[in-house]
Amino acid sequence: MMLSVLCALFVAGSLATVHSYTVTIDNHYASSNCTEFTASITASAMNVAGVSLTSAGSGYLQIGPASFNIFFRFCTPALWTSRERTIQILGHGATYTHSYWSIGYKPEAYSYERAALAAGYPVLSYDLLGSGNSEQPSPTDVVQIPLNIQIAIAIVKHIRGGTLPGLNRSLGAFDKVIYVGHSMGSLVLNGVMASEPEPNEGNGQGLVDFAVLTGYAHLPIHTPTIAGGDIQIARDTLPARFAGLDEGYTVISNRSLFYGREGSYEQALLELDVATQDVVSVGDAFTLAVGVVDALNFRGHVLAINGEYDTGNCEGDRCSSLFEEITNYPVAASFEAYVIPNTGHSLNMHLSSVETYALIFDWLDRQGH
């Protein structure tokens, strides 16, 4: 499959109006082998104390060390390539699950998982704590960004060490880690980058070698609230799906906020998104700012991608603020930023999705991976 991409580009110090390239993906590799499993991940964190439905809380609350059940989906290409020792870890956004990366609608267009497999990468997606099939403990005290960051760090360490419970891999540990995040998943990834800056013995970098941040920026957080009408209690709004959940698990009342202008997406996909949306804890919602920090010592490679109409993560004309993100990664091995035209927040859900995928793979290819 031949994909041609046209988008705005910033490369460490210079802004070009347009960057165009073509990349070929061999769909032979899209035929894959996937396994799904739940693993117990041990982590601890200093969460925020006193979070409630109406209060962001204050002070600190020690959580753990404790074990949390996390759901994973691991897929490998039908045929191994030179990328057999490089893994892509995928982290989803709020009110999504691991299925964000393969929504179940026109996979040739809207499945990043499929595209990554077609490019020859093994892929590990997972449900954040409190989401999907992962454990759903207290949505106020436990399921917060600090703990989700520490769980992500533990997952990457397991991957690097070849010790992730339930992941049977004859080839052993992975040598290179590509971590792709979306929205809150990018925020968690940024927290990993900031929390684990020290070089690992042997590779000269931190836990993550290549960080792909989508739907994210270091901008002031608008915390969604029930009082403001941004979010609603999940068990009251969608009782058929969430009747058994604590009231601190919420859903987004207006999914169109995640989309660009009319004509930039398929209405059927928006309707599927509405029907399958998951939850976000008020603990995560009130602690989003914890992940909006500078990764001052991160030495890996950074790729930042936003949609032109991602209003929550963009400022200036055509999301020009994204090109300033380089200042948050001053010692990164490389930094590039792209703005995808006519696209909103949830990049995977737009007609431009295949161009976004090709852009990521071209960037990785230019880094030698």
mmCIF file of C-alpha atoms in Angstrom:
data_model
loop_
_atom_site.group_PDB
_atom_site.id
_atom_site.type_symbol
_atom_site.label_atom_id
_atom_site.label_comp_id
_atom_site.label_asym_id
_atom_site.label_seq_id
_atom_site.Cartn_x
_atom_site.Cartn_y
_atom_site.Cartn_z
ATOM 1 C CA MET A 1 0.000 0.000 0.000
ATOM 2 C CA MET A 2 1.432 3.362 -1.052
ATOM 3 C CA LEU A 3 0.577 6.359 1.132
ATOM 4 C CA SER A 4 1.385 9.977 0.381
ATOM 5 C CA VAL A 5 1.442 12.466 3.239
ATOM 6 C CA LEU A 6 1.290 16.260 3.262
ATOM 7 C CA CYS A 7 1.457 18.149 6.541
ATOM 8 C CA ALA A 8 3.139 20.915 8.486
ATOM 9 C CA LEU A 9 6.529 20.027 9.925
ATOM 10 C CA PHE A 10 8.922 21.326 12.555
ATOM 11 C CA VAL A 11 12.363 19.771 12.879
ATOM 12 C CA ALA A 12 14.513 20.876 15.825
ATOM 13 C CA GLY A 13 14.967 24.523 15.092
ATOM 14 C CA SER A 14 13.309 25.231 11.763
ATOM 15 C CA LEU A 15 9.721 25.371 10.553
ATOM 16 C CA ALA A 16 8.838 24.321 7.028
ATOM 17 C CA THR A 17 5.358 25.055 5.750
ATOM 18 C CA VAL A 18 4.949 21.676 4.061
ATOM 19 C CA HIS A 19 6.652 18.311 4.232
ATOM 20 C CA SER A 20 5.676 15.658 1.696
ATOM 21 C CA TYR A 21 6.769 12.057 1.371
ATOM 22 C CA THR A 22 5.619 8.648 0.288
ATOM 23 C CA VAL A 23 5.982 5.431 2.267
ATOM 24 C CA THR A 24 5.149 1.882 1.247
ATOM 25 C CA ILE A 25 3.590 -0.592 3.705
ATOM 26 C CA ASP A 26 3.589 -4.300 2.878
ATOM 27 C CA ASN A 27 0.091 -5.490 3.802
ATOM 28 C CA HIS A 28 1.349 -9.077 3.760
ATOM 29 C CA TYR A 29 2.406 -8.478 7.357
ATOM 30 C CA ALA A 30 -1.066 -7.340 8.427
ATOM 31 C CA SER A 31 -2.001 -11.014 8.872
ATOM 32 C CA SER A 32 -0.938 -11.438 12.475
ATOM 33 C CA ASN A 33 -1.080 -13.502 15.631
ATOM 34 C CA CYS A 34 -2.705 -11.864 18.653
ATOM 35 C CA THR A 35 -3.127 -12.933 22.255
ATOM 36 C CA GLU A 36 -5.017 -11.179 25.035
ATOM 37 C CA PHE A 37 -4.197 -11.635 28.697
ATOM 38 C CA THR A 38 -4.337 -10.004 32.111
ATOM 39 C CA ALA A 39 -1.162 -9.557 34.141
ATOM 40 C CA SER A 40 -0.554 -8.425 37.698
ATOM 41 C CA ILE A 41 1.619 -5.294 37.700
ATOM 42 C CA THR A 42 3.155 -4.038 40.937
ATOM 43 C CA ALA A 43 3.516 -0.293 41.408
ATOM 44 C CA SER A 44 3.373 2.477 43.978
ATOM 45 C CA ALA A 45 2.750 6.205 43.697
ATOM 46 C CA MET A 46 2.169 9.398 45.616
ATOM 47 C CA ASN A 47 -1.383 10.225 44.559
ATOM 48 C CA VAL A 48 -3.352 13.344 45.454
ATOM 49 C CA ALA A 49 -5.381 13.111 48.674
ATOM 50 C CA GLY A 50 -9.000 14.167 49.038
ATOM 51 C CA VAL A 51 -10.148 13.855 45.415
ATOM 52 C CA SER A 52 -13.942 13.604 45.115
ATOM 53 C CA LEU A 53 -16.648 14.191 42.524
ATOM 54 C CA THR A 54 -16.384 17.916 43.147
ATOM 55 C CA SER A 55 -12.909 18.467 44.591
ATOM 56 C CA ALA A 56 -9.427 18.199 43.126
ATOM 57 C CA GLY A 57 -8.072 17.477 46.599
ATOM 58 C CA SER A 58 -4.737 18.508 48.082
ATOM 59 C CA GLY A 59 -1.737 16.943 49.744
ATOM 60 C CA TYR A 60 -0.486 13.454 49.071
ATOM 61 C CA LEU A 61 -1.759 9.913 49.488
ATOM 62 C CA GLN A 62 0.638 6.967 49.347
ATOM 63 C CA ILE A 63 -0.672 4.114 47.202
ATOM 64 C CA GLY A 64 1.112 0.765 47.324
ATOM 65 C CA PRO A 65 3.326 -0.953 46.652
ATOM 66 C CA ALA A 66 0.395 -3.022 45.425
ATOM 67 C CA SER A 67 -0.466 -5.250 42.491
ATOM 68 C CA PHE A 68 -3.031 -4.243 39.871
ATOM 69 C CA ASN A 69 -4.580 -6.404 37.170
ATOM 70 C CA ILE A 70 -3.872 -4.870 33.758
ATOM 71 C CA PHE A 71 -5.318 -6.108 30.460
ATOM 72 C CA PHE A 72 -2.976 -6.521 27.477
ATOM 73 C CA ARG A 73 -3.261 -7.352 23.790
ATOM 74 C CA PHE A 74 -0.052 -8.535 22.117
ATOM 75 C CA CYS A 75 0.193 -9.021 18.357
ATOM 76 C CA THR A 76 3.049 -10.155 16.159
ATOM 77 C CA PRO A 77 3.381 -9.977 12.364
ATOM 78 C CA ALA A 78 2.799 -13.183 10.446
ATOM 79 C CA LEU A 79 6.383 -12.937 9.227
ATOM 80 C CA TRP A 80 9.211 -11.561 11.345
ATOM 81 C CA THR A 81 11.412 -8.796 9.978
ATOM 82 C CA SER A 82 14.485 -6.944 11.194
ATOM 83 C CA ARG A 83 12.111 -5.287 13.698
ATOM 84 C CA GLU A 84 11.556 -8.477 15.676
ATOM 85 C CA ARG A 85 13.412 -7.062 18.688
ATOM 86 C CA THR A 86 11.654 -3.683 18.558
ATOM 87 C CA ILE A 87 8.222 -3.359 20.165
ATOM 88 C CA GLN A 88 5.533 -0.706 19.936
ATOM 89 C CA ILE A 89 3.637 -0.080 23.187
ATOM 90 C CA LEU A 90 0.305 1.704 22.671
ATOM 91 C CA GLY A 91 -1.382 3.822 25.361
ATOM 92 C CA HIS A 92 -4.957 5.052 24.825
ATOM 93 C CA GLY A 93 -6.724 8.232 25.893
ATOM 94 C CA ALA A 94 -9.485 8.968 28.399
ATOM 95 C CA THR A 95 -12.817 7.184 27.771
ATOM 96 C CA TYR A 96 -11.100 4.868 25.307
ATOM 97 C CA THR A 97 -9.490 1.445 25.779
ATOM 98 C CA HIS A 98 -6.815 -0.502 23.913
ATOM 99 C CA SER A 99 -9.441 -0.754 21.145
ATOM 100 C CA TYR A 100 -8.715 2.872 20.203
ATOM 101 C CA TRP A 101 -5.818 1.427 18.221
ATOM 102 C CA SER A 102 -8.114 -0.949 16.330
ATOM 103 C CA ILE A 103 -11.686 0.292 16.618
ATOM 104 C CA GLY A 104 -13.285 -2.548 14.639
ATOM 105 C CA TYR A 105 -14.444 -0.419 11.711
ATOM 106 C CA LYS A 106 -12.722 -0.465 8.302
ATOM 107 C CA PRO A 107 -9.399 -1.700 9.721
ATOM 108 C CA GLU A 108 -7.573 -0.883 6.501
ATOM 109 C CA ALA A 109 -8.226 2.778 7.330
ATOM 110 C CA TYR A 110 -8.756 3.048 11.093
ATOM 111 C CA SER A 111 -6.507 0.444 12.743
ATOM 112 C CA TYR A 112 -3.097 1.679 13.832
ATOM 113 C CA GLU A 113 -2.467 -1.795 15.214
ATOM 114 C CA ARG A 114 -2.980 -3.324 11.773
ATOM 115 C CA ALA A 115 -0.798 -0.699 10.117
ATOM 116 C CA ALA A 116 2.038 -1.273 12.604
ATOM 117 C CA LEU A 117 1.855 -5.025 12.039
ATOM 118 C CA ALA A 118 1.862 -4.426 8.288
ATOM 119 C CA ALA A 119 5.064 -2.449 8.779
ATOM 120 C CA GLY A 120 6.594 -5.420 10.617
ATOM 121 C CA TYR A 121 6.356 -4.274 14.252
ATOM 122 C CA PRO A 122 5.226 -6.408 17.215
ATOM 123 C CA VAL A 123 2.543 -4.424 19.073
ATOM 124 C CA LEU A 124 1.481 -4.378 22.736
ATOM 125 C CA SER A 125 -1.602 -2.334 23.631
ATOM 126 C CA TYR A 126 -3.110 -2.213 27.104
ATOM 127 C CA ASP A 127 -5.982 -0.790 29.113
ATOM 128 C CA LEU A 128 -4.974 1.874 31.608
ATOM 129 C CA LEU A 129 -5.856 1.191 35.236
ATOM 130 C CA GLY A 130 -9.569 1.972 35.619
ATOM 131 C CA SER A 131 -10.313 1.448 31.925
ATOM 132 C CA GLY A 132 -11.700 -1.381 29.819
ATOM 133 C CA ASN A 133 -10.805 -4.830 31.090
ATOM 134 C CA SER A 134 -8.192 -3.628 33.569
ATOM 135 C CA GLU A 135 -8.877 -3.462 37.284
ATOM 136 C CA GLN A 136 -11.219 -0.679 38.418
ATOM 137 C CA PRO A 137 -10.401 0.217 42.031
ATOM 138 C CA SER A 138 -11.367 3.473 43.764
ATOM 139 C CA PRO A 139 -11.773 6.140 41.051
ATOM 140 C CA THR A 140 -10.947 8.895 43.526
ATOM 141 C CA ASP A 141 -8.069 7.650 45.688
ATOM 142 C CA VAL A 142 -6.399 5.037 43.471
ATOM 143 C CA VAL A 143 -7.020 5.591 39.752
ATOM 144 C CA GLN A 144 -5.019 8.759 39.234
ATOM 145 C CA ILE A 145 -2.354 9.884 36.792
ATOM 146 C CA PRO A 146 0.593 9.424 39.220
ATOM 147 C CA LEU A 147 -0.231 5.723 39.637
ATOM 148 C CA ASN A 148 -0.937 5.200 35.932
ATOM 149 C CA ILE A 149 2.507 6.647 35.191
ATOM 150 C CA GLN A 150 4.161 4.270 37.645
ATOM 151 C CA ILE A 151 2.264 1.308 36.181
ATOM 152 C CA ALA A 152 3.461 2.317 32.705
ATOM 153 C CA ILE A 153 7.047 2.476 33.973
ATOM 154 C CA ALA A 154 6.681 -1.011 35.446
ATOM 155 C CA ILE A 155 5.275 -2.330 32.148
ATOM 156 C CA VAL A 156 8.202 -0.936 30.149
ATOM 157 C CA LYS A 157 10.670 -2.440 32.630
ATOM 158 C CA HIS A 158 8.973 -5.827 32.256
ATOM 159 C CA ILE A 159 9.167 -5.517 28.466
ATOM 160 C CA ARG A 160 12.853 -4.604 28.556
ATOM 161 C CA GLY A 161 13.578 -7.473 30.933
ATOM 162 C CA GLY A 162 11.441 -10.053 29.162
ATOM 163 C CA THR A 163 9.442 -10.588 32.361
ATOM 164 C CA LEU A 164 5.904 -9.422 31.555
ATOM 165 C CA PRO A 165 3.638 -12.134 33.045
ATOM 166 C CA GLY A 166 1.560 -13.784 30.345
ATOM 167 C CA LEU A 167 3.700 -12.629 27.437
ATOM 168 C CA ASN A 168 5.200 -15.779 25.965
ATOM 169 C CA ARG A 169 7.997 -14.793 23.625
ATOM 170 C CA SER A 170 10.589 -17.242 22.374
ATOM 171 C CA LEU A 171 12.870 -14.432 21.204
ATOM 172 C CA GLY A 172 13.281 -13.077 24.736
ATOM 173 C CA ALA A 173 13.379 -9.421 25.755
ATOM 174 C CA PHE A 174 12.977 -6.500 23.361
ATOM 175 C CA ASP A 175 15.973 -4.271 22.681
ATOM 176 C CA LYS A 176 14.109 -1.154 21.543
ATOM 177 C CA VAL A 177 10.879 0.362 22.847
ATOM 178 C CA ILE A 178 8.650 2.614 20.758
ATOM 179 C CA TYR A 179 5.884 4.037 22.957
ATOM 180 C CA VAL A 180 2.928 5.605 21.142
ATOM 181 C CA GLY A 181 0.411 7.526 23.226
ATOM 182 C CA HIS A 182 -2.834 9.296 22.535
ATOM 183 C CA SER A 183 -4.248 12.098 24.698
ATOM 184 C CA MET A 184 -4.174 10.874 28.322
ATOM 185 C CA GLY A 185 -1.995 8.003 27.115
ATOM 186 C CA SER A 186 0.495 10.573 25.808
ATOM 187 C CA LEU A 187 0.284 12.410 29.105
ATOM 188 C CA VAL A 188 1.182 9.156 30.889
ATOM 189 C CA LEU A 189 4.000 8.588 28.388
ATOM 190 C CA ASN A 190 5.346 12.082 29.038
ATOM 191 C CA GLY A 191 5.306 11.243 32.742
ATOM 192 C CA VAL A 192 7.355 8.128 32.009
ATOM 193 C CA MET A 193 9.825 10.209 30.021
ATOM 194 C CA ALA A 194 10.148 12.716 32.866
ATOM 195 C CA SER A 195 10.295 10.109 35.641
ATOM 196 C CA GLU A 196 12.889 7.808 34.080
ATOM 197 C CA PRO A 197 15.506 10.059 32.514
ATOM 198 C CA GLU A 198 18.663 8.192 33.512
ATOM 199 C CA PRO A 199 20.441 6.301 30.734
ATOM 200 C CA ASN A 200 20.131 2.541 30.812
ATOM 201 C CA GLU A 201 23.350 0.582 30.793
ATOM 202 C CA GLY A 202 24.196 -0.375 27.234
ATOM 203 C CA ASN A 203 21.826 1.840 25.227
ATOM 204 C CA GLY A 204 22.596 5.320 26.506
ATOM 205 C CA GLN A 205 18.914 6.259 26.776
ATOM 206 C CA GLY A 206 16.021 5.936 29.173
ATOM 207 C CA LEU A 207 13.357 3.259 29.251
ATOM 208 C CA VAL A 208 11.735 4.562 26.060
ATOM 209 C CA ASP A 209 13.821 4.874 22.904
ATOM 210 C CA PHE A 210 11.192 6.481 20.649
ATOM 211 C CA ALA A 211 8.272 8.494 22.042
ATOM 212 C CA VAL A 212 5.299 9.316 19.804
ATOM 213 C CA LEU A 213 2.990 11.832 21.487
ATOM 214 C CA THR A 214 -0.369 12.366 19.763
ATOM 215 C CA GLY A 215 -3.223 14.568 20.948
ATOM 216 C CA TYR A 216 -1.074 16.153 23.650
ATOM 217 C CA ALA A 217 0.779 19.353 24.463
ATOM 218 C CA HIS A 218 2.229 21.215 27.420
ATOM 219 C CA LEU A 219 -0.709 23.606 27.698
ATOM 220 C CA PRO A 220 -2.929 24.530 30.668
ATOM 221 C CA ILE A 221 -5.357 21.717 31.489
ATOM 222 C CA HIS A 222 -9.090 22.287 31.354
ATOM 223 C CA THR A 223 -10.260 19.804 33.975
ATOM 224 C CA PRO A 224 -13.596 18.285 32.930
ATOM 225 C CA THR A 225 -16.193 18.382 35.691
ATOM 226 C CA ILE A 226 -19.637 16.988 36.344
ATOM 227 C CA ALA A 227 -20.811 20.418 37.458
ATOM 228 C CA GLY A 228 -19.638 21.914 34.177
ATOM 229 C CA GLY A 229 -21.490 19.311 32.143
ATOM 230 C CA ASP A 230 -18.319 18.014 30.463
ATOM 231 C CA ILE A 231 -18.617 14.561 32.004
ATOM 232 C CA GLN A 232 -21.441 12.475 33.428
ATOM 233 C CA ILE A 233 -21.605 9.628 35.935
ATOM 234 C CA ALA A 234 -21.254 6.482 33.824
ATOM 235 C CA ARG A 235 -23.605 4.233 35.786
ATOM 236 C CA ASP A 236 -26.414 6.800 35.542
ATOM 237 C CA THR A 237 -25.860 7.711 31.889
ATOM 238 C CA LEU A 238 -25.202 4.214 30.507
ATOM 239 C CA PRO A 239 -26.600 1.797 33.123
ATOM 240 C CA ALA A 240 -26.703 -1.159 30.736
ATOM 241 C CA ARG A 241 -22.898 -1.069 30.529
ATOM 242 C CA PHE A 242 -21.716 0.548 33.745
ATOM 243 C CA ALA A 243 -24.363 -0.145 36.409
ATOM 244 C CA GLY A 244 -21.874 -1.782 38.776
ATOM 245 C CA LEU A 245 -19.257 0.965 38.764
ATOM 246 C CA ASP A 246 -18.536 3.513 41.471
ATOM 247 C CA GLU A 247 -19.996 6.957 40.757
ATOM 248 C CA GLY A 248 -16.468 8.293 40.319
ATOM 249 C CA TYR A 249 -16.237 6.623 36.915
ATOM 250 C CA THR A 250 -17.528 8.995 34.251
ATOM 251 C CA VAL A 251 -18.215 9.303 30.524
ATOM 252 C CA ILE A 252 -17.886 12.221 28.115
ATOM 253 C CA SER A 253 -21.220 13.855 27.335
ATOM 254 C CA ASN A 254 -20.222 15.219 23.913
ATOM 255 C CA ARG A 255 -17.906 12.990 21.854
ATOM 256 C CA SER A 256 -17.950 15.422 18.930
ATOM 257 C CA LEU A 257 -15.419 17.464 20.935
ATOM 258 C CA PHE A 258 -12.863 14.852 19.863
ATOM 259 C CA TYR A 259 -13.528 15.440 16.166
ATOM 260 C CA GLY A 260 -12.680 18.036 13.564
ATOM 261 C CA ARG A 261 -14.994 19.867 11.222
ATOM 262 C CA GLU A 262 -17.824 18.173 9.368
ATOM 263 C CA GLY A 263 -16.438 16.273 6.415
ATOM 264 C CA SER A 264 -13.182 15.346 8.163
ATOM 265 C CA TYR A 265 -14.610 12.103 9.557
ATOM 266 C CA GLU A 266 -17.253 9.477 8.866
ATOM 267 C CA GLN A 267 -20.501 9.925 10.767
ATOM 268 C CA ALA A 268 -20.748 6.143 11.193
ATOM 269 C CA LEU A 269 -17.429 6.120 13.027
ATOM 270 C CA LEU A 270 -18.518 8.916 15.361
ATOM 271 C CA GLU A 271 -21.676 6.938 16.137
ATOM 272 C CA LEU A 272 -19.588 3.835 16.855
ATOM 273 C CA ASP A 273 -17.356 5.919 19.111
ATOM 274 C CA VAL A 274 -20.406 7.118 21.055
ATOM 275 C CA ALA A 275 -21.757 3.573 21.390
ATOM 276 C CA THR A 276 -18.486 2.042 22.567
ATOM 277 C CA GLN A 277 -16.983 4.788 24.708
ATOM 278 C CA ASP A 278 -15.417 3.733 27.987
ATOM 279 C CA VAL A 279 -14.934 5.551 31.283
ATOM 280 C CA VAL A 280 -12.468 7.918 32.897
ATOM 281 C CA SER A 281 -12.062 8.221 36.655
ATOM 282 C CA VAL A 282 -12.478 11.570 38.374
ATOM 283 C CA GLY A 283 -9.087 10.814 39.926
ATOM 284 C CA ASP A 284 -7.467 10.801 36.497
ATOM 285 C CA ALA A 285 -9.442 13.872 35.412
ATOM 286 C CA PHE A 286 -8.372 15.920 38.437
ATOM 287 C CA THR A 287 -4.700 14.905 38.222
ATOM 288 C CA LEU A 288 -4.055 15.390 34.504
ATOM 289 C CA ALA A 289 -1.627 18.219 35.247
ATOM 290 C CA VAL A 290 0.755 15.729 36.882
ATOM 291 C CA GLY A 291 1.693 14.529 33.400
ATOM 292 C CA VAL A 292 2.180 18.001 31.927
ATOM 293 C CA VAL A 293 5.808 18.359 32.951
ATOM 294 C CA ASP A 294 9.101 18.922 31.177
ATOM 295 C CA ALA A 295 11.138 15.806 30.402
ATOM 296 C CA LEU A 296 14.354 17.728 30.857
ATOM 297 C CA ASN A 297 16.688 14.719 30.797
ATOM 298 C CA PHE A 298 14.941 12.513 28.230
ATOM 299 C CA ARG A 299 17.541 11.427 25.673
ATOM 300 C CA GLY A 300 15.408 9.409 23.283
ATOM 301 C CA HIS A 301 13.729 10.509 20.055
ATOM 302 C CA VAL A 302 10.471 12.490 20.196
ATOM 303 C CA LEU A 303 7.680 12.831 17.632
ATOM 304 C CA ALA A 304 4.715 15.115 18.439
ATOM 305 C CA ILE A 305 1.536 15.009 16.319
ATOM 306 C CA ASN A 306 -1.699 16.950 16.730
ATOM 307 C CA GLY A 307 -4.713 17.557 14.565
ATOM 308 C CA GLU A 308 -5.178 21.071 13.238
ATOM 309 C CA TYR A 309 -8.473 21.406 15.133
ATOM 310 C CA ASP A 310 -7.445 19.810 18.427
ATOM 311 C CA THR A 311 -8.680 22.794 20.425
ATOM 312 C CA GLY A 312 -7.614 21.393 23.792
ATOM 313 C CA ASN A 313 -4.001 20.924 22.725
ATOM 314 C CA CYS A 314 -3.469 23.715 20.223
ATOM 315 C CA GLU A 315 -2.938 27.451 20.279
ATOM 316 C CA GLY A 316 -2.193 29.849 17.460
ATOM 317 C CA ASP A 317 -2.854 29.532 13.757
ATOM 318 C CA ARG A 318 -2.987 25.896 12.574
ATOM 319 C CA CYS A 319 -1.813 24.624 15.973
ATOM 320 C CA SER A 320 1.466 26.509 15.692
ATOM 321 C CA SER A 321 1.992 26.082 19.442
ATOM 322 C CA LEU A 322 2.932 22.431 18.868
ATOM 323 C CA PHE A 323 6.216 23.514 17.306
ATOM 324 C CA GLU A 324 7.269 24.991 20.662
ATOM 325 C CA GLU A 325 7.142 21.574 22.352
ATOM 326 C CA ILE A 326 10.840 21.077 21.645
ATOM 327 C CA THR A 327 11.625 23.264 24.664
ATOM 328 C CA ASN A 328 10.179 20.563 26.921
ATOM 329 C CA TYR A 329 12.708 17.997 25.637
ATOM 330 C CA PRO A 330 15.964 19.966 25.514
ATOM 331 C CA VAL A 331 18.377 17.003 25.369
ATOM 332 C CA ALA A 332 16.293 14.645 23.205
ATOM 333 C CA ALA A 333 18.244 12.843 20.484
ATOM 334 C CA SER A 334 15.834 14.341 17.949
ATOM 335 C CA PHE A 335 12.504 16.154 17.899
ATOM 336 C CA GLU A 336 9.924 16.589 15.167
ATOM 337 C CA ALA A 337 6.386 17.976 15.300
ATOM 338 C CA TYR A 338 3.587 17.631 12.768
ATOM 339 C CA VAL A 339 0.132 19.147 12.466
ATOM 340 C CA ILE A 340 -2.345 17.033 10.506
ATOM 341 C CA PRO A 341 -4.661 19.287 8.446
ATOM 342 C CA ASN A 342 -8.452 19.125 8.799
ATOM 343 C CA THR A 343 -8.247 16.788 11.804
ATOM 344 C CA GLY A 344 -9.434 16.962 15.398
ATOM 345 C CA HIS A 345 -8.257 15.415 18.670
ATOM 346 C CA SER A 346 -8.839 11.693 18.092
ATOM 347 C CA LEU A 347 -6.537 11.294 15.106
ATOM 348 C CA ASN A 348 -7.364 7.610 14.587
ATOM 349 C CA MET A 349 -11.015 8.479 13.966
ATOM 350 C CA HIS A 350 -10.479 10.844 11.037
ATOM 351 C CA LEU A 351 -10.235 10.395 7.292
ATOM 352 C CA SER A 352 -6.591 11.442 7.623
ATOM 353 C CA SER A 353 -5.738 8.448 9.835
ATOM 354 C CA VAL A 354 -3.744 6.524 7.226
ATOM 355 C CA GLU A 355 -1.626 9.599 6.554
ATOM 356 C CA THR A 356 -0.923 9.894 10.284
ATOM 357 C CA TYR A 357 0.159 6.254 10.410
ATOM 358 C CA ALA A 358 2.431 6.610 7.395
ATOM 359 C CA LEU A 359 3.981 9.717 8.912
ATOM 360 C CA ILE A 360 4.872 7.800 12.089
ATOM 361 C CA PHE A 361 6.399 4.886 10.189
ATOM 362 C CA ASP A 362 8.393 7.195 7.926
ATOM 363 C CA TRP A 363 9.770 8.963 11.010
ATOM 364 C CA LEU A 364 10.736 5.653 12.602
ATOM 365 C CA ASP A 365 12.332 4.497 9.371
ATOM 366 C CA ARG A 366 14.409 7.656 9.210
ATOM 367 C CA GLN A 367 15.610 6.919 12.764
ATOM 368 C CA GLY A 368 16.695 3.463 11.604
ATOM 369 C CA HIS A 369 13.829 1.579 13.226
#
